[in-house]
Short mmCIF file of C-alpha atoms in Angstrom, two decimals:
data_model
loop_
_atom_site.label_atom_id
_atom_site.label_comp_id
_atom_site.label_asym_id
_atom_site.label_seq_id
_atom_site.Cartn_x
_atom_site.Cartn_y
_atom_site.Cartn_z
CA MET K 24 98.36 139.13 55.19
CA ASP K 25 99.06 142.13 53.00
CA GLY K 26 99.29 141.58 49.29
CA TYR K 27 97.93 138.02 49.42
CA THR K 28 95.82 137.11 46.41
CA PRO K 29 93.79 133.92 46.71
CA LYS K 30 94.40 131.42 43.93
CA CYS K 31 91.21 130.81 41.95
CA VAL K 32 90.49 127.99 39.53
CA GLY K 33 87.57 126.98 37.37
CA VAL K 34 86.92 123.26 36.92
CA ASP K 35 85.10 121.84 33.90
CA LEU K 36 83.96 118.23 34.17
CA GLU K 37 83.97 116.25 30.92
CA ILE K 38 83.82 112.72 29.58
CA SER K 39 87.01 112.65 27.50
CA ASN K 40 89.06 114.28 30.25
CA ILE K 41 87.61 113.85 33.72
CA ALA K 42 88.39 117.46 34.60
CA VAL K 43 90.01 120.45 32.96
CA THR K 44 91.02 123.43 35.08
CA SER K 45 91.21 127.05 33.99
CA ASP K 46 94.96 127.07 34.59
CA GLY K 47 95.37 124.48 31.82
CA THR K 48 95.64 121.26 33.81
CA PHE K 49 94.04 118.23 32.16
CA TYR K 50 93.08 115.15 34.16
CA ARG K 51 92.62 112.35 31.66
CA ASN K 52 89.94 109.72 31.92
CA ASP K 53 91.46 106.26 32.38
CA ARG K 54 88.08 104.65 31.65
CA PRO K 55 88.52 101.80 34.16
CA TYR K 56 85.14 100.20 33.38
CA GLU K 57 85.67 100.36 29.62
CA LYS K 58 89.10 98.73 29.96
CA SER K 59 87.80 95.91 32.15
CA LYS K 60 84.63 95.16 30.14
CA LYS K 61 86.19 92.13 28.44
CA THR K 62 87.26 90.60 31.75
CA LEU K 63 83.88 91.28 33.33
CA ARG K 64 81.98 89.74 30.41
CA LYS K 65 84.17 86.64 30.55
CA SER K 66 83.63 86.32 34.32
CA HIS K 67 79.86 86.74 33.93
CA ARG K 68 79.77 84.13 31.15
CA LYS K 69 81.78 81.59 33.18
CA LEU K 70 79.58 82.18 36.22
CA SER K 71 76.40 81.59 34.22
CA GLU K 72 77.84 78.38 32.75
CA SER K 73 78.44 76.80 36.15
CA GLU K 74 75.82 75.20 38.34
CA LYS K 75 74.46 77.60 40.95
CA GLY K 76 75.63 76.82 44.48
CA SER K 77 78.49 74.52 43.44
CA PRO K 78 82.06 75.15 44.65
CA GLU K 79 83.00 76.14 41.09
CA TRP K 80 80.14 78.67 41.01
CA ARG K 81 81.24 80.19 44.34
CA GLU K 82 84.83 80.50 43.08
CA ARG K 83 83.69 82.20 39.87
CA LEU K 84 81.39 84.52 41.82
CA SER K 85 84.34 85.48 44.01
CA ARG K 86 86.43 86.26 40.90
CA LEU K 87 83.61 88.38 39.46
CA LYS K 88 83.26 90.35 42.70
CA HIS K 89 87.03 90.88 42.75
CA ALA K 90 86.97 92.21 39.17
CA TYR K 91 84.23 94.71 40.05
CA SER K 92 86.03 95.79 43.22
CA LYS K 93 89.17 96.52 41.18
CA VAL K 94 87.15 98.87 38.95
CA THR K 95 85.52 100.53 41.96
CA ASP K 96 88.80 100.97 43.81
CA HIS K 97 90.47 102.44 40.73
CA ARG K 98 87.63 104.96 40.34
CA LYS K 99 87.91 105.95 44.01
CA ARG K 100 91.68 106.45 43.74
CA ILE K 101 91.26 108.64 40.66
CA ALA K 102 88.56 110.79 42.28
CA ASP K 103 90.54 111.16 45.51
CA SER K 104 93.80 112.13 43.83
CA ILE K 105 92.18 114.68 41.51
CA SER K 106 90.04 116.23 44.24
CA ASN K 107 92.99 116.44 46.64
CA GLU K 108 95.15 118.18 44.07
CA ILE K 109 92.47 120.69 43.10
CA VAL K 110 91.49 121.53 46.69
CA TRP K 111 94.97 121.81 48.16
CA ASN K 112 96.40 123.91 45.33
CA ASN K 113 93.59 126.49 45.17
CA ASP K 114 91.74 128.85 47.51
CA VAL K 115 88.60 129.46 45.42
CA ILE K 116 87.14 126.69 43.26
CA VAL K 117 84.44 127.39 40.68
CA MET K 118 82.56 124.45 39.16
CA GLU K 119 79.50 124.08 37.00
CA ARG K 120 76.32 122.90 38.70
CA LEU K 121 75.93 119.62 36.89
CA SER K 122 73.02 117.19 37.07
CA VAL K 123 74.54 113.84 36.24
CA LYS K 124 71.20 112.16 36.79
CA GLY K 125 69.69 114.49 34.19
CA LEU K 126 72.50 113.76 31.73
CA ARG K 127 72.06 110.03 32.18
CA SER K 128 68.29 110.22 31.74
CA ILE K 129 68.55 111.98 28.36
CA SER K 130 71.25 109.68 26.98
CA LYS K 131 69.88 107.42 24.27
CA ASP K 132 71.98 104.32 24.84
CA GLY K 133 73.63 102.36 27.62
CA ASP K 134 77.14 103.04 26.35
CA MET K 135 76.74 106.77 26.94
CA THR K 136 75.41 106.12 30.45
CA ASN K 137 78.45 103.94 31.17
CA MET K 138 80.71 106.72 29.90
CA TYR K 139 79.11 109.17 32.37
CA ASN K 140 79.72 106.68 35.17
CA ASP K 141 83.28 106.03 34.03
CA ALA K 142 84.02 109.77 33.95
CA LEU K 143 83.11 110.12 37.66
CA LEU K 144 81.24 113.38 37.03
CA GLY K 145 79.00 113.35 40.10
CA VAL K 146 81.51 111.64 42.39
CA LEU K 147 84.25 114.12 41.59
CA ARG K 148 82.03 117.15 42.15
CA THR K 149 80.87 115.75 45.49
CA LYS K 150 84.42 114.95 46.65
CA ILE K 151 85.77 118.36 45.64
CA THR K 152 82.86 120.06 47.42
CA TYR K 153 83.22 118.29 50.76
CA LYS K 154 87.02 118.43 50.74
CA ALA K 155 86.91 122.16 49.99
CA MET K 156 84.51 122.70 52.90
CA GLY K 157 86.77 120.68 55.22
CA ALA K 158 89.87 122.60 54.13
CA GLY K 159 88.20 126.01 54.46
CA ARG K 160 88.29 126.70 50.72
CA GLU K 161 85.60 128.71 48.99
CA MET K 162 83.45 126.66 46.61
CA VAL K 163 81.27 128.32 43.96
CA LEU K 164 78.79 126.34 41.86
CA ALA K 165 77.87 128.15 38.64
CA ASP K 166 74.87 127.44 36.44
#
């Protein structure tokens, strides 16, 4: 193909915006865990108030599991939609080599660790990497 220039994009992973691309696209962080904290706390409290093994306890446990699955499913949908858009719209993707485990280990409090989890930093990098490989896109990890 004469005159074809591959489309390149740099992706910066953040907490406030999940990802920012070099072409100016911002993917905001919905913070699904942060938004559902109140519901989860209430479900945990009700579960602990009921007698273990009773029908009421099983019902409350089911509600708690459902609340957590809603958060997990929302995170998966966000990561899939962002990674699909980045991979299918670009030929070369450049991302920073990010150690989420290292970031979490140096954070001083649990709230910051939850923010790293809510921002999907590691999940998004992994999804973009394997989708780029499957689509034949070039993936560059920069230090």
